[in-house]
C-alpha positions as a Markdown table, in Angstrom:
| # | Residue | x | y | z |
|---|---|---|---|---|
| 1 | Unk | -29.9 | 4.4 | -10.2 |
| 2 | Unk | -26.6 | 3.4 | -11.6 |
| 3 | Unk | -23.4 | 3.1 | -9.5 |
| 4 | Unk | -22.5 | 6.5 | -10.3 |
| 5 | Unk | -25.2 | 8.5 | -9.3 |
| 6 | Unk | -25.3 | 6.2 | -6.0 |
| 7 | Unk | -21.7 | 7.8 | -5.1 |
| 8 | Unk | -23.1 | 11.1 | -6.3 |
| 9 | Unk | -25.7 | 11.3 | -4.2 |
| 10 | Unk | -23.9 | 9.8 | -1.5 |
| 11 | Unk | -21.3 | 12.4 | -1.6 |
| 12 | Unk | -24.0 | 15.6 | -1.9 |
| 13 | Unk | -25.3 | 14.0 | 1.0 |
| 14 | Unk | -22.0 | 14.1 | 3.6 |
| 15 | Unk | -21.6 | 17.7 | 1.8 |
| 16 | Unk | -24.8 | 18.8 | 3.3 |
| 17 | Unk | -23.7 | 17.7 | 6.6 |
| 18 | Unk | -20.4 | 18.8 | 6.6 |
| 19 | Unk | -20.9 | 22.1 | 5.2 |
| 20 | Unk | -21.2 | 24.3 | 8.7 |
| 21 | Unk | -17.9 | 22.9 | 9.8 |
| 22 | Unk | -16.1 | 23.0 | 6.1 |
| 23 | Unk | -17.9 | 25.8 | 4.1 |
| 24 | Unk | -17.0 | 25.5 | 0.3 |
| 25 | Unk | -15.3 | 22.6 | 1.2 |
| 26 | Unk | -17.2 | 20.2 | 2.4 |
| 27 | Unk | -17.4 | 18.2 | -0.5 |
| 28 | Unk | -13.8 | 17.7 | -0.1 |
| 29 | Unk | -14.2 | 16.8 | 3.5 |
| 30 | Unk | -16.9 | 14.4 | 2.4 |
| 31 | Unk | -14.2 | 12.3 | 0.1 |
| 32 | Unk | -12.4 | 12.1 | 2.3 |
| 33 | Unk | -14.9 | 11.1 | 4.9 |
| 34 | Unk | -16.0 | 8.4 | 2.7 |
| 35 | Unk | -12.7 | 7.3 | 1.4 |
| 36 | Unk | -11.2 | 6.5 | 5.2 |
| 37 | Unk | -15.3 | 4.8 | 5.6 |
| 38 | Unk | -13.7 | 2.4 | 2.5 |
| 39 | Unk | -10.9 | 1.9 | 3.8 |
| 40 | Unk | -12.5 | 1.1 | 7.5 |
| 41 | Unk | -14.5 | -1.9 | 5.9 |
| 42 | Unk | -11.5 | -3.1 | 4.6 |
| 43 | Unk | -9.4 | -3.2 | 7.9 |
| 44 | Unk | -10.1 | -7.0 | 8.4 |
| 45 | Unk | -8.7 | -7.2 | 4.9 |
| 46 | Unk | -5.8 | -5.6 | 6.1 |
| 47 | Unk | -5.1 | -7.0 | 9.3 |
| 48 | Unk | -5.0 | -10.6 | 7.4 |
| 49 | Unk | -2.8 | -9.5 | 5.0 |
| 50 | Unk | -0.1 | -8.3 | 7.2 |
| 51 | Unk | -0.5 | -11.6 | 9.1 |
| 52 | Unk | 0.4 | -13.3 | 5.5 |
| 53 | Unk | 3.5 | -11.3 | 5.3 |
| 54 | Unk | 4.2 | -12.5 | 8.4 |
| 55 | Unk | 3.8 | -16.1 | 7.8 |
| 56 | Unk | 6.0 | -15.6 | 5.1 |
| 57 | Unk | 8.4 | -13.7 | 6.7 |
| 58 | Unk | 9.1 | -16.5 | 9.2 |
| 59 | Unk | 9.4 | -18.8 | 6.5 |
| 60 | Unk | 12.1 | -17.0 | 5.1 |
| 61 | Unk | 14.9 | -19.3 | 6.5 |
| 62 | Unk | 13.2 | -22.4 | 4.9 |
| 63 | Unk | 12.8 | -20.4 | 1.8 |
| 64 | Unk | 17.1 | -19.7 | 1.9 |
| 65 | Unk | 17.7 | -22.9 | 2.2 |
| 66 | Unk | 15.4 | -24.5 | -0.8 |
| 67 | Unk | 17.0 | -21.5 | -2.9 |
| 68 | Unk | 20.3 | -22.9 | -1.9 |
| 69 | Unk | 19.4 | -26.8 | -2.5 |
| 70 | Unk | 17.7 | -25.8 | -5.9 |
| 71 | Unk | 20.1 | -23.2 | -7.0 |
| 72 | Unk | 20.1 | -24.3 | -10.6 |
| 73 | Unk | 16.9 | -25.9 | -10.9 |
| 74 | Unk | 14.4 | -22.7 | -11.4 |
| 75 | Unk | 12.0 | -25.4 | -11.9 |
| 76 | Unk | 12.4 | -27.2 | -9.4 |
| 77 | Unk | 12.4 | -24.6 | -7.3 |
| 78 | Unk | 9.4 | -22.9 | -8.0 |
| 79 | Unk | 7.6 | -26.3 | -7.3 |
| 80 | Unk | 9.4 | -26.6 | -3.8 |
| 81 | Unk | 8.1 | -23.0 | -3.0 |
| 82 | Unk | 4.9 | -23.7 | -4.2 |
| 83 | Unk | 4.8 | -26.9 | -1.8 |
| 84 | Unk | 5.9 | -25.1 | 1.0 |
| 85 | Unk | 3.5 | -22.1 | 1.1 |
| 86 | Unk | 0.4 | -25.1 | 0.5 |
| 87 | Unk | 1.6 | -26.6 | 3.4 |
| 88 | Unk | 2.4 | -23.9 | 5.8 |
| 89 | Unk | -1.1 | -22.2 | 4.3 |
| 90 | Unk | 0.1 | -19.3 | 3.4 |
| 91 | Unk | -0.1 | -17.5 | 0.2 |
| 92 | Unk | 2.3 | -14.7 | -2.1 |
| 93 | Unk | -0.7 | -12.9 | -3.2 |
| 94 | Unk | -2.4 | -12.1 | 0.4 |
| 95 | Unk | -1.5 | -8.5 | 1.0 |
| 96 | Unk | -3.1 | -7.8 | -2.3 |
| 97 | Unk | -6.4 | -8.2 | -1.9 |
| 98 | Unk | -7.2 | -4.6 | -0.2 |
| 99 | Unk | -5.5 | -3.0 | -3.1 |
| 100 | Unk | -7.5 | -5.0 | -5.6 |
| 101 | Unk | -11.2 | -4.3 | -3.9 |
| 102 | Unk | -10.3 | -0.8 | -4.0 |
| 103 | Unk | -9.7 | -0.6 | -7.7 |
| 104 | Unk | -13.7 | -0.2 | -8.4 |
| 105 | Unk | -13.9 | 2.1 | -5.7 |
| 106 | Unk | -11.1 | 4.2 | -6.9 |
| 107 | Unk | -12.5 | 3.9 | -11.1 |
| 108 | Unk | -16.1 | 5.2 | -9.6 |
| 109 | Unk | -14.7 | 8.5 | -8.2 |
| 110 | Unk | -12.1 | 9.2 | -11.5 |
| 111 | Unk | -15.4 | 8.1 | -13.7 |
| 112 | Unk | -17.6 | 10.4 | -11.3 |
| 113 | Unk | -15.8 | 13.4 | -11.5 |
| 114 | Unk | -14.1 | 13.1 | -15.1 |
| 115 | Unk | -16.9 | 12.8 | -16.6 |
| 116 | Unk | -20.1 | 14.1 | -14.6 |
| 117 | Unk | -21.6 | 11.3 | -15.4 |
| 118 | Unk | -24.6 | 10.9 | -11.8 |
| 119 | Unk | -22.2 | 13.9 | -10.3 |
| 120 | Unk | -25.4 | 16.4 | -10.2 |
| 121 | Unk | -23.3 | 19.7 | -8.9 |
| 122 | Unk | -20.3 | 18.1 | -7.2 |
| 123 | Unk | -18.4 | 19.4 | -10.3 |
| 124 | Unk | -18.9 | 23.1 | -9.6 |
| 125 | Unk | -17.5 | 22.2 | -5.9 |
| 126 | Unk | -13.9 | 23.3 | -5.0 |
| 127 | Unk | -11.0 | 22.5 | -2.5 |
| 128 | Unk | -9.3 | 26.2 | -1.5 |
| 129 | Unk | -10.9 | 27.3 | -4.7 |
| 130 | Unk | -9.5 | 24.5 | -6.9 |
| 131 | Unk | -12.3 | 22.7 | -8.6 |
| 132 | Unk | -12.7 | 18.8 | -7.3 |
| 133 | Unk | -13.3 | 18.3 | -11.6 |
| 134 | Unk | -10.1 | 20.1 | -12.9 |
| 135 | Unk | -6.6 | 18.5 | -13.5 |
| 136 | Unk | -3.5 | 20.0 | -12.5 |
| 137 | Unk | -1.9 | 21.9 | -15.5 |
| 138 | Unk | 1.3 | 21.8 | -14.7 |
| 139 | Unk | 1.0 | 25.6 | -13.4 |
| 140 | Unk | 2.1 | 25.6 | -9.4 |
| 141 | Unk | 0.9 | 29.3 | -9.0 |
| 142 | Unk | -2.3 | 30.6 | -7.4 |
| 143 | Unk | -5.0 | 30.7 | -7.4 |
| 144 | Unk | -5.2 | 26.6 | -8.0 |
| 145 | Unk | -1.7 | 25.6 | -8.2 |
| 146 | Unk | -0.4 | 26.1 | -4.1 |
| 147 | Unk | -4.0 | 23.3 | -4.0 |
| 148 | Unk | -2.2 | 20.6 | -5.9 |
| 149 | Unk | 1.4 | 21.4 | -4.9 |
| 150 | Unk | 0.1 | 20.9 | -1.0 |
| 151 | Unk | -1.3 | 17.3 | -2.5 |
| 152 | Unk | 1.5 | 16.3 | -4.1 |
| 153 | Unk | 3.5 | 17.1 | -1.2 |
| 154 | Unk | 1.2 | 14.9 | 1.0 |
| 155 | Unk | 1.8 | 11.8 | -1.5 |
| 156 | Unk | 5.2 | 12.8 | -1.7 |
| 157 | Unk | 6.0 | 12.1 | 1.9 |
| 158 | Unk | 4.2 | 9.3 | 2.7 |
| 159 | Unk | 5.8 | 7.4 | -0.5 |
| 160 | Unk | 9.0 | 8.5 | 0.8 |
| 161 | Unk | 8.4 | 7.2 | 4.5 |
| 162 | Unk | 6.5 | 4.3 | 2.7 |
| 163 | Unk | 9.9 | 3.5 | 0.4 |
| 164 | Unk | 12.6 | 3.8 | 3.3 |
| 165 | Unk | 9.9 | 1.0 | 5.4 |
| 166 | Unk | 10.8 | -1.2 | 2.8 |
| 167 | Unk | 14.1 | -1.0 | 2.1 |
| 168 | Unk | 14.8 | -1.1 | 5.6 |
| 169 | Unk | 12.5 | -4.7 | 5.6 |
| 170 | Unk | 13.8 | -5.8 | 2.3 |
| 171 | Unk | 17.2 | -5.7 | 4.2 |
| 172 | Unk | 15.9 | -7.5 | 7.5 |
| 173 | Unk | 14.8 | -10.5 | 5.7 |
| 174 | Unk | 16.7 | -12.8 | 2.7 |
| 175 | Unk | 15.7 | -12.2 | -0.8 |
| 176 | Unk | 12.4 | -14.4 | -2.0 |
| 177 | Unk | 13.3 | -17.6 | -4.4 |
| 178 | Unk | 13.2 | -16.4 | -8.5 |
| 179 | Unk | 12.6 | -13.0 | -8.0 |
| 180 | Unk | 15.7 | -10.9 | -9.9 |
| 181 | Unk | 17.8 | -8.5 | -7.6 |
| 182 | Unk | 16.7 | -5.7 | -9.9 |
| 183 | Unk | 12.9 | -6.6 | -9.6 |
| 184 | Unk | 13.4 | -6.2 | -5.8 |
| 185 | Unk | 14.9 | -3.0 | -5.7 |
| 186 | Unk | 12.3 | -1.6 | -8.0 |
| 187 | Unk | 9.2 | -2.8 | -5.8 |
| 188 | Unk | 9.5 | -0.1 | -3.4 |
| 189 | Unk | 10.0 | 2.7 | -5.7 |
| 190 | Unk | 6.4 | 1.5 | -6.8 |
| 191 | Unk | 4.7 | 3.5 | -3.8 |
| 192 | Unk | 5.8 | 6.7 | -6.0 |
| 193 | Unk | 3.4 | 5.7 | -8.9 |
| 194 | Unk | 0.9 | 7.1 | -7.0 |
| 195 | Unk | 2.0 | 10.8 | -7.1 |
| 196 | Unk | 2.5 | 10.1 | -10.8 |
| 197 | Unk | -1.3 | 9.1 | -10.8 |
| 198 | Unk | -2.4 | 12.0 | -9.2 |
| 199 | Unk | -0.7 | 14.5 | -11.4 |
| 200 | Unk | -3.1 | 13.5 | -14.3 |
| 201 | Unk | -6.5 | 12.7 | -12.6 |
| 202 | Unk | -9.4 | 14.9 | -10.9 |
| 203 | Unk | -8.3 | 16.5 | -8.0 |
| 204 | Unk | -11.2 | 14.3 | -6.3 |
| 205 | Unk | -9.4 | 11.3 | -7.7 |
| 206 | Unk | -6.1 | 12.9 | -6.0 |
| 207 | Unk | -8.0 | 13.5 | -2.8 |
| 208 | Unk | -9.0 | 9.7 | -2.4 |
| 209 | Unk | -5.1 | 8.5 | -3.3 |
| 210 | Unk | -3.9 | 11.0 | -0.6 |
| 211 | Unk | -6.1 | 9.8 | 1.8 |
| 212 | Unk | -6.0 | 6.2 | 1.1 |
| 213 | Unk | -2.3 | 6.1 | 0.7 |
| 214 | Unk | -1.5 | 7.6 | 4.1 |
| 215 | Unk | -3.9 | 5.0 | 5.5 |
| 216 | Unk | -2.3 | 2.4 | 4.6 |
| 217 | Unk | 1.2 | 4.0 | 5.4 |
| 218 | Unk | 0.0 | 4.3 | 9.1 |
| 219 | Unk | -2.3 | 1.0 | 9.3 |
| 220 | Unk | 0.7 | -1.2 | 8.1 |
| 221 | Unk | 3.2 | 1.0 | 10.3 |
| 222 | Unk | 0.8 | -0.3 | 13.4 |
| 223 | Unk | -0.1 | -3.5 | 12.3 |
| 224 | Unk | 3.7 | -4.0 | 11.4 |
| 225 | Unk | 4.6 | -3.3 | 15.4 |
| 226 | Unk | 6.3 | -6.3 | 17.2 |
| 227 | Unk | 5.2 | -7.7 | 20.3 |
| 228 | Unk | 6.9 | -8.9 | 23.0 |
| 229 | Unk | 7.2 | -12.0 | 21.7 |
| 230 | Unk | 8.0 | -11.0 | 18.0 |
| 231 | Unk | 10.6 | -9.2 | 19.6 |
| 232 | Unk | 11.9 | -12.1 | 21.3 |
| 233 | Unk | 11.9 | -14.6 | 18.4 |
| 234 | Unk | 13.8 | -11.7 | 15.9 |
| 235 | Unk | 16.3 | -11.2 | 18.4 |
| 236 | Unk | 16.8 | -15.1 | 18.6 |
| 237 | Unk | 17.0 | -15.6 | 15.3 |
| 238 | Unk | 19.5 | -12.8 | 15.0 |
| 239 | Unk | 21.7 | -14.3 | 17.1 |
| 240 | Unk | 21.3 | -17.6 | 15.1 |
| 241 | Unk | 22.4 | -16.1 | 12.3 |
| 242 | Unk | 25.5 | -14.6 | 13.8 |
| 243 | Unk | 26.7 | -17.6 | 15.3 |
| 244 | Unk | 26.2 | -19.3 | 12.0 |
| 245 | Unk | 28.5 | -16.7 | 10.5 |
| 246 | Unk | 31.0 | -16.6 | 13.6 |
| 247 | Unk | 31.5 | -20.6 | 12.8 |
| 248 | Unk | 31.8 | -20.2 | 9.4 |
| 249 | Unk | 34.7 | -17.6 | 9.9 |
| 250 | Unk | 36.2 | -19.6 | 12.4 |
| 251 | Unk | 36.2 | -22.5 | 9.8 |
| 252 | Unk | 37.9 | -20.9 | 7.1 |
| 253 | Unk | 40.8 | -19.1 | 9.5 |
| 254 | Unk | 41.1 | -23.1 | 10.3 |
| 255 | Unk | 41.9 | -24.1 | 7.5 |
């Protein structure tokens, strides 16, 4: 049975379950069932990512100050960088690992319902009449179009809420060695590509963004949440840097 027809039959077999609650819609309620199942397994995946960020979050300051020693060695530099994440063991590419073991996940569903291929029925199946097979066609009126508008709207919000989180972090901590100004204003308008995607793929495809998206909006939103002692240590740090910067204003009124 090939990987396909697995998810097919997987998928017919949530439907069957869910049907008294959802009616027509079960198989809906069954990708997205299975889709928050995914992203369940990957939690630990998560939770060690978000610990990375924070590693390099509080190696921010040392990071300043090698950009400042190396300022015209980009070389040199990205050596320095390289040495300091070895030895504080932490790595740039950490928080992409969920994203990346969802990828197959993700290629099964759009393969599933694009082409039919192991799907059995799960074609003829709808979402508030829309079928889980069809594309939007750019047409926002009923009786599919209020289906993928409502969707959209979904990604729409949580890429917003996701973009203003990191903006609002992007500000909180210095800029990272070698990476352009306009490169780091860009990354956060990334979280919008998803709404892109799901204009052109199977509204099952669209289903499993939407749900996987606000996911991870809401995991990272909790697993982002400072303790006590997080608390503690920004706050100390704050006031670091503002002392820094009242000394260096009282230097140059000095002089």
């Amino acid at each position: 049975m090939s990987v396909f027809a697995s998810l097919g039959t997987l998928l017919s077999w949530l439907a069957d379950r869910l049907a008294p609650l959802f009616g027509a819609s079960a198989t809906a309620a069954a990708i997205v069932l299975f889709t928050l199942c995914v992203r369940a397994a990957l939690h630990p995946l998560a939770r060690a990512a978000v610990r990375g960020e924070k590693a390099r979050a509080a190696l921010a300051p040392k990071m300043a100050e090698l950009s400042r020693r190396h300022k015209g060695d980009p070389e040199r530099l990205r050596r320095a960088v390289a040495e300091l994440y070895e030895k504080e063991s932490a790595s740039p590419l950490a928080g992409c690992l969920p994203t990346l073991l969802q990828l197959p996940v993700f290629f099964v569903m759009y393969h599933l319902f694009s082409t039919g291929s192991g799907a059995g029925d799960l074609l003829e199946h709808t979402l508030a009449g829309a079928p889980l097979g069809g594309r939007w066609g750019g047409d926002p009126t009923p009786p599919h179009g209020p289906v993928y508008l409502a969707l959209f709207a979904l990604i729409a919000a949580v890429a917003a809420w996701t973009y203003r989180r990191a903006v609002k972090a992007a500000a909180d901590r210095p800029a990272a060695p070698g990476v352009p100004a306009g490169a780091a204003r860009l990354l956060p308008l990334l979280s919008f590509g998803t709404l892109v995607t799901a204009a052109v793929v199977p509204l099952a495809a669209g289903l499993y963004l939407a749900t996987s998206t606000t996911w991870t909006a809401v995991e990272r939103a909790l697993l982002h949440r400072q303790g006590p002692d997080e608390k503690a240590v920004a706050k100390g740090e704050e006031r670091v840097v503002k002392a820094k910067k009242g000394a260096q204003g009282t230097g140059r009124s000095s002089r």
